[in-house]
mmCIF file of C-alpha atoms in Angstrom:
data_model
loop_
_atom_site.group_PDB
_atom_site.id
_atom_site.type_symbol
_atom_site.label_atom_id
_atom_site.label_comp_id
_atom_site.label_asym_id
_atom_site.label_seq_id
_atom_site.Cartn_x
_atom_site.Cartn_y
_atom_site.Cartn_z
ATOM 1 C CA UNK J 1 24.786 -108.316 47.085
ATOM 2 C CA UNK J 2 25.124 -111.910 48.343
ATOM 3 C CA UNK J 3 25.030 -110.313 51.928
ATOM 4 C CA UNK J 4 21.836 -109.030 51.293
ATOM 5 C CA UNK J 5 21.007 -111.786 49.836
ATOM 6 C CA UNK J 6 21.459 -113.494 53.235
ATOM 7 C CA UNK J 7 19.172 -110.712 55.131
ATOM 8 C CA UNK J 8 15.629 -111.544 56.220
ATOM 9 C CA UNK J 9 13.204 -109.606 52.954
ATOM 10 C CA UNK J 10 11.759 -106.862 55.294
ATOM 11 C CA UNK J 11 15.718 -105.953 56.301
ATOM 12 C CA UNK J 12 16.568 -105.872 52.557
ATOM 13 C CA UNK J 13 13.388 -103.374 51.724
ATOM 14 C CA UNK J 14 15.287 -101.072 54.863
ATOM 15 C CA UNK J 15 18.295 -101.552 53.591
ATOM 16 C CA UNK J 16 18.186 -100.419 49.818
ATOM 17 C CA UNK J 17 15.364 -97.735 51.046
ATOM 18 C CA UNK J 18 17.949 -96.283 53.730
ATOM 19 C CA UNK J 19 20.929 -96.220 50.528
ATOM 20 C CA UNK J 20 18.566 -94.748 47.959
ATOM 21 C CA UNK J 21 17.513 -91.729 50.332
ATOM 22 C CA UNK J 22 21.093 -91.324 51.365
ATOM 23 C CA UNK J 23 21.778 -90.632 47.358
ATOM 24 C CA UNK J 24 19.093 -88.808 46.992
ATOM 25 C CA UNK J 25 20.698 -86.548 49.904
ATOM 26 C CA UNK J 26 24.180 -86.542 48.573
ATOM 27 C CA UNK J 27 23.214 -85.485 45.004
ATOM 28 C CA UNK J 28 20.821 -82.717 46.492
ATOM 29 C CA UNK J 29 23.699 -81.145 48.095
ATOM 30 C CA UNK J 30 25.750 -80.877 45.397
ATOM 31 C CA UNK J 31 23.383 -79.473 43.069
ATOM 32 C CA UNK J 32 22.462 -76.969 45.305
ATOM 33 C CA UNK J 33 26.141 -76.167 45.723
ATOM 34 C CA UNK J 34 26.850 -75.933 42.466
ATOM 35 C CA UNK J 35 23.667 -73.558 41.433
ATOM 36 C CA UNK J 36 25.209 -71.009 44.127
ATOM 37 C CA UNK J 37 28.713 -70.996 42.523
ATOM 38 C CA UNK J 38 26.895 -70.203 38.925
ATOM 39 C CA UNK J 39 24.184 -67.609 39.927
ATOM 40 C CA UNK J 40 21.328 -67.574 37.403
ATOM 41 C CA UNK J 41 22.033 -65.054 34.575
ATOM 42 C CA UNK J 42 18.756 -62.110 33.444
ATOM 43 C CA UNK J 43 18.383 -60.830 30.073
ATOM 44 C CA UNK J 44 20.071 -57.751 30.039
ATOM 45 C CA UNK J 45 17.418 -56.661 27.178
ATOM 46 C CA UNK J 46 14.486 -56.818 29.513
ATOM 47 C CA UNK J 47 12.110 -54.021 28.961
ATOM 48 C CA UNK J 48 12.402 -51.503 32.222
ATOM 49 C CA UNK J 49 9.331 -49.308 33.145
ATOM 50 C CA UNK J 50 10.410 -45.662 34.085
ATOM 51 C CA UNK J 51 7.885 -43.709 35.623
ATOM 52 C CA UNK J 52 8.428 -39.765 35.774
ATOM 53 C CA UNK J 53 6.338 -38.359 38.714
ATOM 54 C CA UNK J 54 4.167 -35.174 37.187
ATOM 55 C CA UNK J 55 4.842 -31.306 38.771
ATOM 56 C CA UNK J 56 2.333 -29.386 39.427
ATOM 57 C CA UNK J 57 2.283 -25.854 38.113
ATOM 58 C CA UNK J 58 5.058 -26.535 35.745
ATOM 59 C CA UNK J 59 5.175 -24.598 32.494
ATOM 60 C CA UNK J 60 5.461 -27.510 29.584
ATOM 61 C CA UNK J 61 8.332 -26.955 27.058
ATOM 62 C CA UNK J 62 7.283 -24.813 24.053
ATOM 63 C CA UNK J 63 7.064 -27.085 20.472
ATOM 64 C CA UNK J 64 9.757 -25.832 18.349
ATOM 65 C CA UNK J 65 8.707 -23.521 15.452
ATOM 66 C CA UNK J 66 9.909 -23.441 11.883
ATOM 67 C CA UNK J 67 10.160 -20.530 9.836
ATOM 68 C CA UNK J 68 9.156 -21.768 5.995
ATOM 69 C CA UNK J 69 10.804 -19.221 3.568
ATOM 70 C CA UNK J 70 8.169 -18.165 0.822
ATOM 71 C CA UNK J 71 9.103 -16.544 -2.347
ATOM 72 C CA UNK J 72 5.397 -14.130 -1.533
ATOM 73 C CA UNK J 73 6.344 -10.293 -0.677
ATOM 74 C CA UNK J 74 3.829 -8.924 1.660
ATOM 75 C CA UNK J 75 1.497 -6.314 0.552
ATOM 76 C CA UNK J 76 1.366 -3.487 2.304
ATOM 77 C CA UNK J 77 -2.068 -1.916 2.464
ATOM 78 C CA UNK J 78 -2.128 1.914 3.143
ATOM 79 C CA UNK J 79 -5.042 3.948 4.307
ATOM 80 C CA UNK J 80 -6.071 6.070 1.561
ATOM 81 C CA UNK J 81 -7.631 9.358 3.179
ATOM 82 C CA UNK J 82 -10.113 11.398 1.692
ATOM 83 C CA UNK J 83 -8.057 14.872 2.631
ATOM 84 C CA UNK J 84 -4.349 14.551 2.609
ATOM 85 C CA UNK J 85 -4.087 17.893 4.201
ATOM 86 C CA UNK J 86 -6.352 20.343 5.159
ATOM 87 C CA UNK J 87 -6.111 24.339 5.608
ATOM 88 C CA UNK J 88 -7.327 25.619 8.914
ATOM 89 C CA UNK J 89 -8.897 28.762 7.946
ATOM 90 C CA UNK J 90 -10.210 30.015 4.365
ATOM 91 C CA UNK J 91 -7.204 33.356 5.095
ATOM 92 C CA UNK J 92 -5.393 33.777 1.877
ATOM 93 C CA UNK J 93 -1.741 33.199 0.438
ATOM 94 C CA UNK J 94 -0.574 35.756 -2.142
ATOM 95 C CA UNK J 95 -4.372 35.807 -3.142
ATOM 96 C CA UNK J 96 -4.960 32.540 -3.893
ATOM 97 C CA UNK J 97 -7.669 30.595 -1.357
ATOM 98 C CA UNK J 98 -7.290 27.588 0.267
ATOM 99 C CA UNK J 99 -8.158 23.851 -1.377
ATOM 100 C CA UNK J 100 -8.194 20.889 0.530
ATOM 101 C CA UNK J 101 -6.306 17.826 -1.100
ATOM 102 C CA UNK J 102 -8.734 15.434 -2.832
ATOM 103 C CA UNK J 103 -8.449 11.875 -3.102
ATOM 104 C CA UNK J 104 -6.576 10.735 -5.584
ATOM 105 C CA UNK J 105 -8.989 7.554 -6.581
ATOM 106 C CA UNK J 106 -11.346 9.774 -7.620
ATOM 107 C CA UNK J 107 -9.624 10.892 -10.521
ATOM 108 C CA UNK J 108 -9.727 9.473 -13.953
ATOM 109 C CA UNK J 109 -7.188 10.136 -16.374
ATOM 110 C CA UNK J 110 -7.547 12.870 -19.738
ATOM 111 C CA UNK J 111 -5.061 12.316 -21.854
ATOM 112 C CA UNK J 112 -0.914 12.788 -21.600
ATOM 113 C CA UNK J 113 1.747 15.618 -22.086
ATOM 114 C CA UNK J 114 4.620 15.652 -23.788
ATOM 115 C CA UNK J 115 6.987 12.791 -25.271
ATOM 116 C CA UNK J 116 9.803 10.384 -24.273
ATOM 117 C CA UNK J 117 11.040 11.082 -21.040
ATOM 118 C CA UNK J 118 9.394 14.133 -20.302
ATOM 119 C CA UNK J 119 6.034 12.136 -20.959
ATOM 120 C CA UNK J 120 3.147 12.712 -18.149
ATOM 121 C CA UNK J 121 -0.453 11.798 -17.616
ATOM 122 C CA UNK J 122 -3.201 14.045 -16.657
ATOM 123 C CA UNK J 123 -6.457 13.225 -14.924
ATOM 124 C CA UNK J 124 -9.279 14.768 -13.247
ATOM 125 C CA UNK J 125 -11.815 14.276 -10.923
ATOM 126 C CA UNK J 126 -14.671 12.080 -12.947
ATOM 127 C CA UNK J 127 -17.355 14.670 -12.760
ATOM 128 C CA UNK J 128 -15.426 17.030 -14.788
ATOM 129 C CA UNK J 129 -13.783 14.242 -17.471
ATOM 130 C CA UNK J 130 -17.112 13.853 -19.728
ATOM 131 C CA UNK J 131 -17.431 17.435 -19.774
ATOM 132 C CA UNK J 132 -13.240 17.590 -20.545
ATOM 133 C CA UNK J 133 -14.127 15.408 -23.617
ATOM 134 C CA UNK J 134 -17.287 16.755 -24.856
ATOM 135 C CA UNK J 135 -15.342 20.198 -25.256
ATOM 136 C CA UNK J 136 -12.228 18.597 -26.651
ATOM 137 C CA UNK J 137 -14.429 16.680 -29.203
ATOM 138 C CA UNK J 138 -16.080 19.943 -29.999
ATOM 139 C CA UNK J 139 -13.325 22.217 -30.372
ATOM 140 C CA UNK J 140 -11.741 19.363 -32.724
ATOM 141 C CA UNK J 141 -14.748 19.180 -35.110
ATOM 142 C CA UNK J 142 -13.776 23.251 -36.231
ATOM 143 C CA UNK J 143 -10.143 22.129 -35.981
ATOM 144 C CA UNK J 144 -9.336 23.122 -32.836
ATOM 145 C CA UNK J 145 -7.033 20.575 -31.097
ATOM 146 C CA UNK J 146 -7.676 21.710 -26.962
ATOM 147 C CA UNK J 147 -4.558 19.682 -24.671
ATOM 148 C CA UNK J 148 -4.441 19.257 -20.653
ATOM 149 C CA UNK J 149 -1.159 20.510 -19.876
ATOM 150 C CA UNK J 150 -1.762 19.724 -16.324
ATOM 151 C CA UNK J 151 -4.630 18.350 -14.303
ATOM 152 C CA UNK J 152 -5.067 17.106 -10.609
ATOM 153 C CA UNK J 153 -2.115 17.990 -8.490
ATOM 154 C CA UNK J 154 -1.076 16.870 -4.647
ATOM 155 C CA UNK J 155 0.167 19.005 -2.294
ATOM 156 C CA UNK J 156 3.389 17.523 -2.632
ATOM 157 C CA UNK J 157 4.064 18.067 -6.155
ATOM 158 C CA UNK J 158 2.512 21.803 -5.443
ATOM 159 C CA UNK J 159 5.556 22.013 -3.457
ATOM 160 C CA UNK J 160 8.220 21.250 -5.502
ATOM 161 C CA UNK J 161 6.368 23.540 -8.391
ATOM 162 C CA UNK J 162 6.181 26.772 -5.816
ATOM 163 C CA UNK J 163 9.968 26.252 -4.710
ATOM 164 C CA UNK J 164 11.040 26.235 -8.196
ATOM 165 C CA UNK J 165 9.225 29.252 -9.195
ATOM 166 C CA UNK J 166 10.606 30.969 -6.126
ATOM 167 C CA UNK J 167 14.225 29.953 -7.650
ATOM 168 C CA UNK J 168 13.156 31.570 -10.583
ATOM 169 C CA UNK J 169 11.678 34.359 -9.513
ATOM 170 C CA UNK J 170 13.422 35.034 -6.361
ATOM 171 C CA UNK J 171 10.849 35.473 -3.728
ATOM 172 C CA UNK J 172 7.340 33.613 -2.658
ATOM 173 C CA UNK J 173 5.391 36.687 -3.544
ATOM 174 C CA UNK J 174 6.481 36.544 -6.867
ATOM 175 C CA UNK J 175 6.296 33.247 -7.362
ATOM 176 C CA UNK J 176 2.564 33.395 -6.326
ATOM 177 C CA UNK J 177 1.669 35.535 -9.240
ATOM 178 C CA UNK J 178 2.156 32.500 -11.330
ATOM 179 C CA UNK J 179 1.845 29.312 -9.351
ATOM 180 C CA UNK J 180 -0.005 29.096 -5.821
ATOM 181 C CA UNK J 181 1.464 27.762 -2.877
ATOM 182 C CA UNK J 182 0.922 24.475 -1.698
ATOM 183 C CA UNK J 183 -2.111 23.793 -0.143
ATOM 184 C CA UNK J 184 -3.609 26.500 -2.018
ATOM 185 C CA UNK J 185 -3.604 25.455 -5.604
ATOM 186 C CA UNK J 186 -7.038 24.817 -7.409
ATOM 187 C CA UNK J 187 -5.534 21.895 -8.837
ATOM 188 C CA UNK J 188 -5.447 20.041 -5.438
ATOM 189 C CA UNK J 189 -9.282 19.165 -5.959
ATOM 190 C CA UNK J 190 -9.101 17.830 -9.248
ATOM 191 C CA UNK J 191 -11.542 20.112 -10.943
ATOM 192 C CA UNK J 192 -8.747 22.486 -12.297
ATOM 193 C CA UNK J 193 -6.885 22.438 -15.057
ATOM 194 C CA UNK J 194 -3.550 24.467 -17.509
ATOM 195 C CA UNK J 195 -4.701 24.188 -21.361
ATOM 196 C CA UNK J 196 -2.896 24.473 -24.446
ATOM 197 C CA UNK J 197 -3.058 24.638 -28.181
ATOM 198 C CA UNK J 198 -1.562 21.627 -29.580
ATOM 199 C CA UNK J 199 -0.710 23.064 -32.850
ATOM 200 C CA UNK J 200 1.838 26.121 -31.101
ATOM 201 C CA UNK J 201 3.245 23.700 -28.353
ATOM 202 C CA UNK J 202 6.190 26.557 -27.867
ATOM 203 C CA UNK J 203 3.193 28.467 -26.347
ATOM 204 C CA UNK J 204 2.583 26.163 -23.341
ATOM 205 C CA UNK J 205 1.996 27.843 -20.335
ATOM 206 C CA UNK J 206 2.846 31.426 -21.380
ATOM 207 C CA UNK J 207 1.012 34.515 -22.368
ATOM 208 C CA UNK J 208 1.161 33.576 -25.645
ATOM 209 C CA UNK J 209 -1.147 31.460 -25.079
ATOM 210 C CA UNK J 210 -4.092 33.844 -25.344
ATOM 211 C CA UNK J 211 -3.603 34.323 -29.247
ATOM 212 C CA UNK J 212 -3.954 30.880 -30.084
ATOM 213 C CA UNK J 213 -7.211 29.390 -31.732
ATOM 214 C CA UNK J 214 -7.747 27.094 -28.584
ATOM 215 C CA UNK J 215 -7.962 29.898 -26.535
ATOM 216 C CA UNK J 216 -10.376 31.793 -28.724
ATOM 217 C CA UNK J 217 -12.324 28.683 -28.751
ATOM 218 C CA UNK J 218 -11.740 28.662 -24.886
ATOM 219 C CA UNK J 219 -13.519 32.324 -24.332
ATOM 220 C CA UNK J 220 -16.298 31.544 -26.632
ATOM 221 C CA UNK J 221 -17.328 28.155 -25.821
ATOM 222 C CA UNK J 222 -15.883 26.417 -22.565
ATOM 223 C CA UNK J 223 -18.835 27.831 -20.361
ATOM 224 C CA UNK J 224 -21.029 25.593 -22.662
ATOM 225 C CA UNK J 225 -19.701 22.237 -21.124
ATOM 226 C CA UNK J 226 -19.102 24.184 -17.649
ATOM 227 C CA UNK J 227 -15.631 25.457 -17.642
ATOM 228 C CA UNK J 228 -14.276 28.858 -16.589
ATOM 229 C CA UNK J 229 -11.150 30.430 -16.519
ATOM 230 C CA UNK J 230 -10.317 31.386 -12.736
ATOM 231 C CA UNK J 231 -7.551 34.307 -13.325
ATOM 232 C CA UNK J 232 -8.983 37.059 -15.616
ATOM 233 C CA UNK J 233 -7.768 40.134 -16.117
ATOM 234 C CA UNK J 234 -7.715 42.480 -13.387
ATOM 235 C CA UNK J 235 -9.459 39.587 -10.540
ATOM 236 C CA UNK J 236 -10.018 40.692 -7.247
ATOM 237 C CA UNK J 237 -8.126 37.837 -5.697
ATOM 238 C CA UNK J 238 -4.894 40.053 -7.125
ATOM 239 C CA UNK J 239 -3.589 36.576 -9.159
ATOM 240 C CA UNK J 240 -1.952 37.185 -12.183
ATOM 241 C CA UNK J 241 -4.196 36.990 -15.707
ATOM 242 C CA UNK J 242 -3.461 33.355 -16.867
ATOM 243 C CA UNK J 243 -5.272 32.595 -19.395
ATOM 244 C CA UNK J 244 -4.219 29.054 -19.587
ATOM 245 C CA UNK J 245 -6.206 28.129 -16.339
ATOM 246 C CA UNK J 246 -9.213 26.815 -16.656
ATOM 247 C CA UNK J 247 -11.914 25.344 -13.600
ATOM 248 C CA UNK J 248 -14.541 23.016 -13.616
ATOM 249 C CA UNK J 249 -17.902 24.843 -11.853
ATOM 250 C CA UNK J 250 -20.587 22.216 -14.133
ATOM 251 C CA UNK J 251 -21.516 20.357 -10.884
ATOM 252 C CA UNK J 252 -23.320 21.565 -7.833
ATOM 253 C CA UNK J 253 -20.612 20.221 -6.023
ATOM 254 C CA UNK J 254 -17.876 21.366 -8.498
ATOM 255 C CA UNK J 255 -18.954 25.229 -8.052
ATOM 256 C CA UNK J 256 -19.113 24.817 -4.071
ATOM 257 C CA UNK J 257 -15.780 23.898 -4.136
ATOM 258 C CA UNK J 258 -14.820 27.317 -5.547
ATOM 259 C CA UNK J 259 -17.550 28.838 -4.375
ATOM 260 C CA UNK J 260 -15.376 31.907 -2.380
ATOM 261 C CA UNK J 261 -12.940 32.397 -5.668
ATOM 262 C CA UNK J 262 -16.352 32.642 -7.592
ATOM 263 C CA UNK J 263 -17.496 35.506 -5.488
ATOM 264 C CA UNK J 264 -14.104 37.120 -6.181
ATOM 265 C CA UNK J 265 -14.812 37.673 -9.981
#
């Protein structure tokens, strides 16, 4: 200091200038020596920007589907047809013509047969069921108690019916003397019917049947609410007499229906 001290003041200013800037050099070069040794450290937790180039024509990935189990059945809906089956040509089987199937929600139901197990229900087609109970009614008022032992019938259940009489009676031809084959039955178009007398229920469906009180009420009356009985004695059609058989012909479009068995009389 004292030999600065001894230095003209414009040599001094040099002087201290010319140390300060060398410092100034010195400690420059060591910082910037040190800041390469210890590189500057990035936050590894940067958000990064990814950018996924488009294709063209490509087919995008389907969304996956769940199947949600339901405790719902489905319905099934079934076309009801107005003819199940049809004949082809009016040519006889046995004697008996041929009757086209009708549908079965045109029925309405007459009463039941039988009890327990062996239970059933009858119907017929509606045009036929006031007249059904107008008769009944009537024939019940003189103490006559009239019962449908059978009504409308399909052509499946004509089946079964024909192949058991055929057990029974050991060949279709005599099996048509007392039940028609299928596809041939009056039954199939829901204007037909079997009566008995409730009072001799042992009489069902047998000959019997004609010397019962419901079947003298039958003859007498039956044509007064538009019933017939389709198998007399002696009919040309060749069918056996069954006097349990009755038809509904009260309807223009009741006697068209058995319109060719009509002209058989």
């Amino acid at each position: 200091m004292r030999f600065l001290s001894k230095l003209p003041y414009l040599t001094r200013i040099l002087v201290i200038a010319t140390v300060v800037a060398v410092g100034v050099v010195i400690c420059g070069t060591f910082a910037m020596r040190f800041s390469a040794s210890n590189p500057q450290v990035q936050a590894k937790n940067s958000p990064t920007k990814t950018t996924v180039a488009s294709q063209p024509n490509s087919i995008p990935a389907a969304l996956p589907t769940a199947i949600i189990p339901t405790n719902s059945t489905p319905i099934e809906v079934s076309k009801i047809t107005q003819v199940q089956k049809k004949p082809t040509s009016n040519q006889l089987a046995y004697g008996h013509f041929p009757y086209t199937q009708a549908n079965s929600n045109q029925m309405m139901l007459i009463g039941s047969y039988a009890t327990g197990a062996d239970q059933r229900f009858e119907s017929l087609n509606t045009e036929a069921v006031q007249a059904f109970m107008k008769m009944t009614y009537a024939a019940r008022e003189v103490g006559v108690w009239i019962i449908p032992v059978s009504g409308f019938r399909t052509i499946e259940q004509q089946e079964k019916l024909f192949q058991e009489q055929i057990k029974r009676r050991g060949s279709a031809k005599e099996a048509a003397k007392i039940s028609a084959p299928a596809g041939y039955s009056e039954h199939h178009t829901g204007f037909a019917l079997d009566l008995t007398d409730g009072k001799f229920p042992k009489k069902d469906i047998t000959f019997e049947f004609e010397n019962t009180d419901a079947y003298r009420w039958l003859t007498s009356h039956a044509k007064e609410f538009g019933f017939e009985l389709s198998f007399p004695r002696n009919n040309k059609q060749g069918v056996s007499f069954e006097p349990w058989h009755w038809r509904y012909v009260g309807s223009s479009d009741a006697a068209a229906v058995f319109a060719n068995a009509r002209n058989q009389r």
